[in-house]
Amino acid sequence: MFRRSDIEMRVLILAPIGRDADLLAQSLKTIDVESAIVPNVETLLKEAPLGVGAAIIADEAISPEDVHELTSWLSTQPPWSDPPFIILTPGGQSKAYSNERAQQFSTLGNFTLIERPMRPEIIQSTVRSALRGRMKQYEVRSRQEELLRVNSDLEQFAHSASHDLKEPLRNIRIFNELLLKEYGHLLDQRGSGFLDVVGTSAFRMENLLADLLAYTQASSIPDERPGLTDARGALDAALGNLNAAIEEAGAEIIVGDLPAVRMRGSHLQQLFQNLVGNALKYRRVGYPPRISIASSSAGEFWLFSIADNGIGIAPEHREKIFGIFQRLHTNGQYSGTGMGLAICQRIVERYRGRIWVESEPGEGSRFLFTIPA
Ligand code: ADP
């Protein structure tokens, strides 16, 4: 059902000595399993990428170098793929010998040792269960591909929608302004009130669309490792953009030593801008914001933190706030689109980092994120 062709379920047999290979192929045919006999590991490695359900390999046909070659090939497999190997070992060997062989083959991961002389029902049942497992892997592949497809469709949709809606909305806002300016005097207070609502709604929607667009763009980060960005420079650029809000709030900003990280500068700046912007916005009445930005090395990651003395966040909301359009307040209380933290999460996760918050209501918040060093 999930295989693309029959070849993906075939069993490759590598047993060059005697009649083992033919006997195995015949035995598998009786349970409707297709197989192909290969003379050596080199051919096995040529055939396997075309499709392999399982491989049966005679122990004596494979040297430690061959195991190494196979292991290298396995390391190129996508995450869903873990081809099963069935290794035929000579009978009557000591326990120490079996242990040693098992040790040698362990890098193949998904392998089973079968001792000779082979009993047909044992090899048949082993192959059956190996193929069953392989089919499950193909199922995972299908689901993964489906998910990727749906995701990319959704992303495309969000991108086009936010892009294409921009222009008509801009017209609504501009013509609304013109209407107010040139014909406002013909309207009574009620009429102007209506136009006001049109104007603020259009403005709000423009902000929502701009954030939605930023969100979809945050996902189009290329896979290759970016160059080093000086985090202090990115923070300074973000603080520059927030200058008016910092002055207005009378905020104190404390900055520790910041490293250079492998990120696009614009992404790091966006992270700082959203997080420091929130720290300024969600301040407690009567308490000038005190915002500390720091970083430390945490194993393979850099850990950044942005701590404030603001209103804080209740435990039940600490995960939810990273969702798109998720807000804890009305626009009357604090303006916003509910997209800032979703954008932050998207950026951080694209770099294989993590973002979370530690906070208590009324006791400030500390947003933390990691970026691979
Ligand atoms: P927005 O600020 O536009 O609402 P965000 O995604 O940036 O959207 O934030 C989501 C919600 O998380 C906010 O509505 C707010 O309730 C909460 N929040 C974010 N940052 C802080 C903070 N520093 N202190 C308290 N609450 C915060």
Short mmCIF file of C-alpha atoms and ligand atoms in Angstrom, two decimals:
data_model
loop_
_atom_site.label_atom_id
_atom_site.label_comp_id
_atom_site.label_asym_id
_atom_site.label_seq_id
_atom_site.Cartn_x
_atom_site.Cartn_y
_atom_site.Cartn_z
CA MET A 1 0.00 0.00 0.00
CA PHE A 2 2.73 2.43 0.98
CA ARG A 3 5.44 1.03 -1.24
CA ARG A 4 6.06 2.80 -4.50
CA SER A 5 6.88 -0.36 -6.45
CA ASP A 6 7.34 -4.07 -5.81
CA ILE A 7 11.07 -3.61 -5.94
CA GLU A 8 10.88 -1.82 -2.59
CA MET A 9 9.83 -5.08 -0.94
CA ARG A 10 12.33 -7.39 -2.61
CA VAL A 11 14.87 -9.29 -0.56
CA LEU A 12 18.48 -8.96 -1.69
CA ILE A 13 20.43 -12.17 -1.08
CA LEU A 14 24.21 -12.19 -0.76
CA ALA A 15 25.36 -15.79 -0.20
CA PRO A 16 27.95 -16.57 -2.85
CA ILE A 17 29.14 -19.96 -1.57
CA GLY A 18 27.32 -23.21 -2.40
CA ARG A 19 23.62 -23.28 -3.22
CA ASP A 20 22.48 -21.17 -0.28
CA ALA A 21 21.30 -18.26 -2.39
CA ASP A 22 19.17 -20.39 -4.74
CA LEU A 23 17.64 -22.33 -1.89
CA LEU A 24 16.81 -19.14 -0.06
CA ALA A 25 15.24 -17.59 -3.15
CA GLN A 26 13.11 -20.71 -3.68
CA SER A 27 12.07 -20.83 -0.07
CA LEU A 28 11.00 -17.18 -0.18
CA LYS A 29 9.10 -17.71 -3.41
CA THR A 30 6.85 -20.21 -1.62
CA ILE A 31 5.70 -17.36 0.64
CA ASP A 32 5.34 -14.93 -2.31
CA VAL A 33 8.42 -12.91 -1.50
CA GLU A 34 10.46 -11.69 -4.46
CA SER A 35 14.21 -11.79 -4.16
CA ALA A 36 17.33 -10.92 -6.14
CA ILE A 37 20.67 -12.64 -5.75
CA VAL A 38 23.75 -10.39 -5.68
CA PRO A 39 27.33 -11.69 -5.99
CA ASN A 40 29.07 -9.22 -3.66
CA VAL A 41 28.65 -6.19 -1.41
CA GLU A 42 29.49 -3.83 -4.25
CA THR A 43 26.48 -5.04 -6.26
CA LEU A 44 24.35 -5.07 -3.13
CA LEU A 45 25.18 -1.39 -2.64
CA LYS A 46 24.24 -0.65 -6.26
CA GLU A 47 20.94 -2.51 -6.02
CA ALA A 48 19.83 -1.41 -2.55
CA PRO A 49 19.22 2.26 -3.48
CA LEU A 50 16.82 1.07 -6.22
CA GLY A 51 14.72 -0.65 -3.58
CA VAL A 52 15.22 -3.13 -0.78
CA GLY A 53 12.75 -4.70 1.63
CA ALA A 54 15.40 -6.66 3.50
CA ALA A 55 18.83 -8.13 2.86
CA ILE A 56 20.01 -11.64 3.71
CA ILE A 57 23.78 -11.84 3.97
CA ALA A 58 25.96 -14.89 4.60
CA ASP A 59 28.42 -14.09 7.32
CA GLU A 60 31.43 -15.43 5.36
CA ALA A 61 30.61 -13.22 2.35
CA ILE A 62 31.19 -9.98 4.18
CA SER A 63 34.46 -8.58 5.53
CA PRO A 64 34.79 -5.90 8.23
CA GLU A 65 35.48 -3.39 5.40
CA ASP A 66 32.21 -4.45 3.73
CA VAL A 67 30.36 -3.87 7.00
CA HIS A 68 31.95 -0.45 7.06
CA GLU A 69 30.76 0.27 3.49
CA LEU A 70 27.24 -0.83 4.35
CA THR A 71 27.26 1.31 7.48
CA SER A 72 28.33 4.34 5.44
CA TRP A 73 25.49 3.72 3.01
CA LEU A 74 23.04 3.43 5.91
CA SER A 75 24.18 6.78 7.25
CA THR A 76 22.95 8.37 4.01
CA GLN A 77 19.45 6.96 4.49
CA PRO A 78 16.61 9.38 5.34
CA PRO A 79 15.46 9.31 8.98
CA TRP A 80 12.46 7.06 8.28
CA SER A 81 14.57 4.33 6.65
CA ASP A 82 16.20 1.51 8.61
CA PRO A 83 16.57 -1.47 6.23
CA PRO A 84 16.58 -4.86 7.98
CA PHE A 85 19.56 -7.20 7.61
CA ILE A 86 19.41 -10.93 8.25
CA ILE A 87 22.87 -12.40 8.77
CA LEU A 88 23.44 -16.14 8.35
CA THR A 89 26.15 -17.36 10.71
CA PRO A 90 27.89 -20.75 10.61
CA GLY A 91 26.40 -23.32 12.98
CA GLY A 92 28.17 -24.93 15.90
CA GLN A 93 30.33 -21.91 16.74
CA SER A 94 31.27 -20.87 20.23
CA LYS A 95 29.30 -18.26 22.13
CA ALA A 96 32.34 -16.00 21.97
CA TYR A 97 32.29 -16.21 18.15
CA SER A 98 28.59 -15.28 17.99
CA ASN A 99 29.15 -12.39 20.36
CA GLU A 100 32.04 -11.12 18.29
CA ARG A 101 30.04 -11.29 15.08
CA ALA A 102 27.06 -9.60 16.69
CA GLN A 103 29.41 -6.88 17.83
CA GLN A 104 30.81 -6.46 14.31
CA PHE A 105 27.40 -6.20 12.71
CA SER A 106 26.00 -3.90 15.37
CA THR A 107 26.68 -0.78 13.26
CA LEU A 108 24.07 -2.06 10.79
CA GLY A 109 21.47 -1.31 13.47
CA ASN A 110 18.50 -3.34 12.34
CA PHE A 111 19.94 -6.86 12.06
CA THR A 112 19.11 -10.42 13.10
CA LEU A 113 21.54 -13.32 13.32
CA ILE A 114 20.34 -16.76 12.15
CA GLU A 115 22.46 -19.82 12.72
CA ARG A 116 22.93 -22.45 10.06
CA PRO A 117 21.71 -24.96 9.10
CA MET A 118 18.76 -22.76 8.22
CA ARG A 119 15.29 -24.09 8.79
CA PRO A 120 12.94 -22.77 6.05
CA GLU A 121 10.20 -21.83 8.51
CA ILE A 122 12.66 -19.83 10.61
CA ILE A 123 14.06 -17.89 7.68
CA GLN A 124 10.56 -17.37 6.28
CA SER A 125 9.17 -16.02 9.52
CA THR A 126 12.22 -13.80 10.04
CA VAL A 127 11.88 -12.38 6.52
CA ARG A 128 8.16 -11.87 6.98
CA SER A 129 8.59 -9.85 10.13
CA ALA A 130 11.49 -7.88 8.60
CA LEU A 131 9.31 -6.97 5.61
CA ARG A 132 6.44 -6.05 7.88
CA GLY A 133 8.73 -3.63 9.70
CA ARG A 134 9.99 -2.27 6.40
CA MET A 135 6.41 -1.66 5.24
CA LYS A 136 5.83 0.39 8.40
CA GLN A 137 8.86 2.48 7.45
CA TYR A 138 7.35 3.15 4.03
CA GLU A 139 4.16 4.15 5.79
CA VAL A 140 6.11 6.68 7.88
CA ARG A 141 7.67 7.98 4.67
CA SER A 142 4.24 8.47 3.07
CA ARG A 143 2.87 10.27 6.10
CA GLN A 144 5.92 12.47 6.30
CA GLU A 145 5.65 13.39 2.63
CA GLU A 146 1.96 14.11 3.05
CA LEU A 147 2.67 16.34 6.03
CA LEU A 148 5.36 18.23 4.14
CA ARG A 149 3.01 18.70 1.21
CA VAL A 150 0.12 19.94 3.34
CA ASN A 151 2.49 22.19 5.25
CA SER A 152 3.94 23.71 2.15
CA ASP A 153 0.44 24.22 0.66
CA LEU A 154 -0.64 25.97 3.84
CA GLU A 155 2.47 28.09 3.86
CA GLN A 156 1.97 28.99 0.23
CA PHE A 157 -1.61 29.90 1.00
CA ALA A 158 -0.68 32.07 3.98
CA HIS A 159 2.04 33.72 1.94
CA SER A 160 -0.16 34.49 -1.07
CA ALA A 161 -3.08 35.56 1.08
CA SER A 162 -0.99 37.97 3.12
CA HIS A 163 0.75 39.24 0.03
CA ASP A 164 -2.30 39.62 -2.22
CA LEU A 165 -4.53 41.15 0.45
CA LYS A 166 -2.03 43.91 1.14
CA GLU A 167 -2.83 45.99 -1.92
CA PRO A 168 -6.66 46.14 -1.62
CA LEU A 169 -6.32 46.86 2.09
CA ARG A 170 -3.95 49.69 1.45
CA ASN A 171 -6.55 51.14 -0.93
CA ILE A 172 -9.25 50.87 1.73
CA ARG A 173 -7.07 52.73 4.22
CA ILE A 174 -5.94 55.42 1.76
CA PHE A 175 -9.40 56.08 0.30
CA ASN A 176 -10.87 56.11 3.76
CA GLU A 177 -8.36 58.83 4.69
CA LEU A 178 -9.23 60.76 1.51
CA LEU A 179 -12.93 60.44 2.23
CA LEU A 180 -12.45 61.81 5.73
CA LYS A 181 -10.22 64.63 4.52
CA GLU A 182 -12.25 65.79 1.55
CA TYR A 183 -15.82 64.90 2.48
CA GLY A 184 -15.55 64.69 6.26
CA HIS A 185 -17.32 68.03 6.64
CA LEU A 186 -20.44 66.56 4.97
CA LEU A 187 -20.74 63.87 7.62
CA ASP A 188 -22.20 64.18 11.07
CA GLN A 189 -20.35 62.85 14.12
CA ARG A 190 -21.87 59.39 13.74
CA GLY A 191 -20.75 59.14 10.11
CA SER A 192 -17.19 60.20 10.93
CA GLY A 193 -17.19 57.66 13.75
CA PHE A 194 -18.00 54.93 11.23
CA LEU A 195 -15.13 56.01 8.98
CA ASP A 196 -12.83 56.03 11.99
CA VAL A 197 -13.67 52.40 12.66
CA VAL A 198 -12.97 51.53 9.00
CA GLY A 199 -9.60 53.29 9.28
CA THR A 200 -8.45 51.62 12.52
CA SER A 201 -9.68 48.22 11.34
CA ALA A 202 -7.78 48.54 8.06
CA PHE A 203 -4.67 49.64 9.95
CA ARG A 204 -4.96 46.70 12.30
CA MET A 205 -5.44 44.30 9.45
CA GLU A 206 -2.39 45.68 7.67
CA ASN A 207 -0.35 44.92 10.79
CA LEU A 208 -1.78 41.41 10.99
CA LEU A 209 -0.93 40.75 7.36
CA ALA A 210 2.58 42.15 7.70
CA ASP A 211 3.16 39.81 10.66
CA LEU A 212 1.66 36.86 8.83
CA LEU A 213 4.00 37.56 5.94
CA ALA A 214 6.97 37.83 8.33
CA TYR A 215 5.90 34.49 9.81
CA THR A 216 5.85 32.71 6.46
CA GLN A 217 9.16 34.30 5.52
CA ALA A 218 10.77 33.12 8.75
CA SER A 219 10.33 29.58 7.43
CA SER A 220 12.26 30.16 4.23
CA ILE A 221 15.63 29.97 5.92
CA PRO A 222 18.10 28.08 3.74
CA ASP A 223 19.51 24.84 5.13
CA GLU A 224 23.18 25.70 4.75
CA ARG A 225 24.92 27.04 7.86
CA PRO A 226 24.93 30.84 7.86
CA GLY A 227 28.00 32.92 8.70
CA LEU A 228 28.69 34.47 12.11
CA THR A 229 26.61 37.42 13.27
CA ASP A 230 27.65 39.63 16.14
CA ALA A 231 24.72 39.40 18.56
CA ARG A 232 25.54 42.78 20.09
CA GLY A 233 25.21 44.43 16.67
CA ALA A 234 21.84 42.74 16.08
CA LEU A 235 20.63 43.82 19.54
CA ASP A 236 21.76 47.41 19.00
CA ALA A 237 19.89 47.55 15.70
CA ALA A 238 16.75 46.23 17.45
CA LEU A 239 17.13 48.72 20.34
CA GLY A 240 17.57 51.51 17.79
CA ASN A 241 14.19 50.65 16.27
CA LEU A 242 12.62 50.54 19.73
CA ASN A 243 14.19 53.79 20.86
CA ALA A 244 10.97 55.80 21.00
CA ALA A 245 9.24 53.12 23.09
CA ILE A 246 12.27 52.83 25.41
CA GLU A 247 12.31 56.59 26.01
CA GLU A 248 8.57 56.80 26.49
CA ALA A 249 8.58 54.00 29.06
CA GLY A 250 11.71 55.30 30.79
CA ALA A 251 13.14 51.80 30.51
CA GLU A 252 16.48 50.67 31.84
CA ILE A 253 18.23 48.22 29.52
CA ILE A 254 21.08 46.09 30.90
CA VAL A 255 23.18 44.16 28.39
CA GLY A 256 25.70 41.45 29.26
CA ASP A 257 28.43 39.99 27.04
CA LEU A 258 26.95 38.65 23.83
CA PRO A 259 28.65 36.19 21.47
CA ALA A 260 28.80 35.89 17.70
CA VAL A 261 26.33 33.26 16.49
CA ARG A 262 25.70 31.40 13.26
CA MET A 263 22.47 33.15 12.27
CA ARG A 264 21.31 35.65 9.77
CA GLY A 265 21.62 39.09 11.37
CA SER A 266 18.07 40.03 10.36
CA HIS A 267 16.67 36.98 12.19
CA LEU A 268 18.54 37.67 15.41
CA GLN A 269 17.50 41.31 15.24
CA GLN A 270 13.88 40.27 14.77
CA LEU A 271 14.09 37.98 17.82
CA PHE A 272 15.50 40.75 20.00
CA GLN A 273 13.06 43.29 18.66
CA ASN A 274 10.01 41.13 19.38
CA LEU A 275 11.20 40.04 22.82
CA VAL A 276 12.46 43.42 24.04
CA GLY A 277 9.40 45.05 22.42
CA ASN A 278 7.15 42.77 24.47
CA ALA A 279 9.16 43.43 27.63
CA LEU A 280 8.50 47.14 27.11
CA LYS A 281 4.84 46.65 26.21
CA TYR A 282 3.80 44.27 29.02
CA ARG A 283 5.14 46.44 31.82
CA ARG A 284 3.53 46.93 35.20
CA VAL A 285 1.85 50.22 35.85
CA GLY A 286 4.07 52.31 38.13
CA TYR A 287 7.20 50.28 37.51
CA PRO A 288 9.59 51.56 34.85
CA PRO A 289 10.71 48.55 32.78
CA ARG A 290 14.04 47.02 33.72
CA ILE A 291 15.14 44.70 30.93
CA SER A 292 18.25 42.48 31.07
CA ILE A 293 19.65 40.80 27.99
CA ALA A 294 22.32 38.16 28.61
CA SER A 295 23.89 35.12 27.07
CA SER A 296 25.87 32.12 28.25
CA SER A 297 27.38 29.03 26.72
CA ALA A 298 25.35 25.85 27.35
CA GLY A 299 27.18 22.87 25.84
CA GLU A 300 26.57 22.84 22.12
CA PHE A 301 24.31 25.87 22.34
CA TRP A 302 24.33 29.53 23.17
CA LEU A 303 21.60 30.38 25.65
CA PHE A 304 20.11 33.87 25.39
CA SER A 305 17.78 35.39 27.96
CA ILE A 306 15.62 38.50 27.95
CA ALA A 307 14.26 39.19 31.43
CA ASP A 308 11.80 41.89 32.46
CA ASN A 309 9.99 43.12 35.58
CA GLY A 310 6.61 43.30 33.85
CA ILE A 311 3.15 41.80 34.37
CA GLY A 312 4.32 38.17 34.04
CA ILE A 313 2.48 35.20 32.58
CA ALA A 314 0.32 32.58 34.28
CA PRO A 315 1.64 28.97 34.08
CA GLU A 316 -1.27 27.77 31.93
CA HIS A 317 -0.42 30.34 29.23
CA ARG A 318 3.32 29.76 29.00
CA GLU A 319 3.10 27.48 25.93
CA LYS A 320 -0.01 28.86 24.31
CA ILE A 321 1.49 32.33 23.79
CA PHE A 322 3.85 30.94 21.12
CA GLY A 323 0.90 29.96 18.88
CA ILE A 324 -0.07 32.12 15.93
CA PHE A 325 -2.56 34.91 16.73
CA GLN A 326 -2.52 33.89 20.41
CA ARG A 327 -2.98 36.82 22.75
CA LEU A 328 -3.83 37.11 26.43
CA HIS A 329 -5.15 40.64 26.18
CA THR A 330 -7.60 42.67 24.16
CA ASN A 331 -6.41 45.40 21.85
CA GLY A 332 -7.86 47.93 24.24
CA GLN A 333 -5.47 46.76 26.97
CA TYR A 334 -2.32 46.21 24.90
CA SER A 335 -2.14 46.52 21.13
CA GLY A 336 -0.66 43.64 19.13
CA THR A 337 -1.28 40.90 16.62
CA GLY A 338 -0.37 37.81 18.63
CA MET A 339 2.25 36.91 16.03
CA GLY A 340 5.48 38.17 17.63
CA LEU A 341 6.30 35.08 19.69
CA ALA A 342 5.11 32.73 16.92
CA ILE A 343 7.63 34.40 14.60
CA CYS A 344 10.34 34.06 17.29
CA GLN A 345 9.59 30.37 17.73
CA ARG A 346 9.65 29.79 14.01
CA ILE A 347 13.03 31.44 13.61
CA VAL A 348 14.60 29.69 16.60
CA GLU A 349 13.31 26.26 15.58
CA ARG A 350 14.58 26.71 12.05
CA TYR A 351 18.05 27.00 13.54
CA ARG A 352 17.32 23.87 15.62
CA GLY A 353 17.11 25.87 18.80
CA ARG A 354 14.34 26.12 21.40
CA ILE A 355 12.44 29.01 22.96
CA TRP A 356 10.47 29.08 26.19
CA VAL A 357 9.49 31.35 29.04
CA GLU A 358 9.91 31.27 32.80
CA SER A 359 7.48 33.55 34.53
CA GLU A 360 5.04 34.15 37.35
CA PRO A 361 2.13 36.59 37.21
CA GLY A 362 3.21 39.93 38.65
CA GLU A 363 6.85 38.87 38.92
CA GLY A 364 8.21 39.56 35.47
CA SER A 365 9.10 37.17 32.66
CA ARG A 366 12.29 35.65 31.41
CA PHE A 367 12.28 34.52 27.79
CA LEU A 368 15.05 32.08 26.92
CA PHE A 369 16.18 30.74 23.58
CA THR A 370 19.02 28.54 22.39
CA ILE A 371 20.97 28.68 19.14
CA PRO A 372 23.51 25.99 18.15
CA ALA A 373 27.06 27.24 18.76
P1 ADP B 1 1.42 40.36 20.82
O1 ADP B 1 2.40 41.05 21.72
O2 ADP B 1 1.27 41.03 19.51
O3 ADP B 1 0.11 40.10 21.50
P2 ADP B 1 3.14 38.04 20.99
O4 ADP B 1 3.08 36.78 20.20
O5 ADP B 1 4.39 38.83 20.95
O6 ADP B 1 1.94 38.91 20.47
O7 ADP B 1 2.80 37.69 22.47
C1 ADP B 1 1.70 36.84 22.78
C2 ADP B 1 1.16 37.11 24.17
O8 ADP B 1 2.15 36.72 25.14
C3 ADP B 1 0.94 38.56 24.43
O9 ADP B 1 -0.36 38.94 24.02
C4 ADP B 1 1.11 38.66 25.94
O10 ADP B 1 -0.08 38.33 26.59
C5 ADP B 1 2.11 37.59 26.26
N1 ADP B 1 3.46 38.15 26.46
C6 ADP B 1 4.46 38.21 25.53
N2 ADP B 1 5.57 38.76 26.05
C7 ADP B 1 5.29 39.05 27.34
C8 ADP B 1 6.02 39.65 28.42
N3 ADP B 1 7.30 40.02 28.28
N4 ADP B 1 5.40 39.77 29.61
C9 ADP B 1 4.12 39.37 29.77
N5 ADP B 1 3.37 38.82 28.80
C10 ADP B 1 3.95 38.67 27.60
#
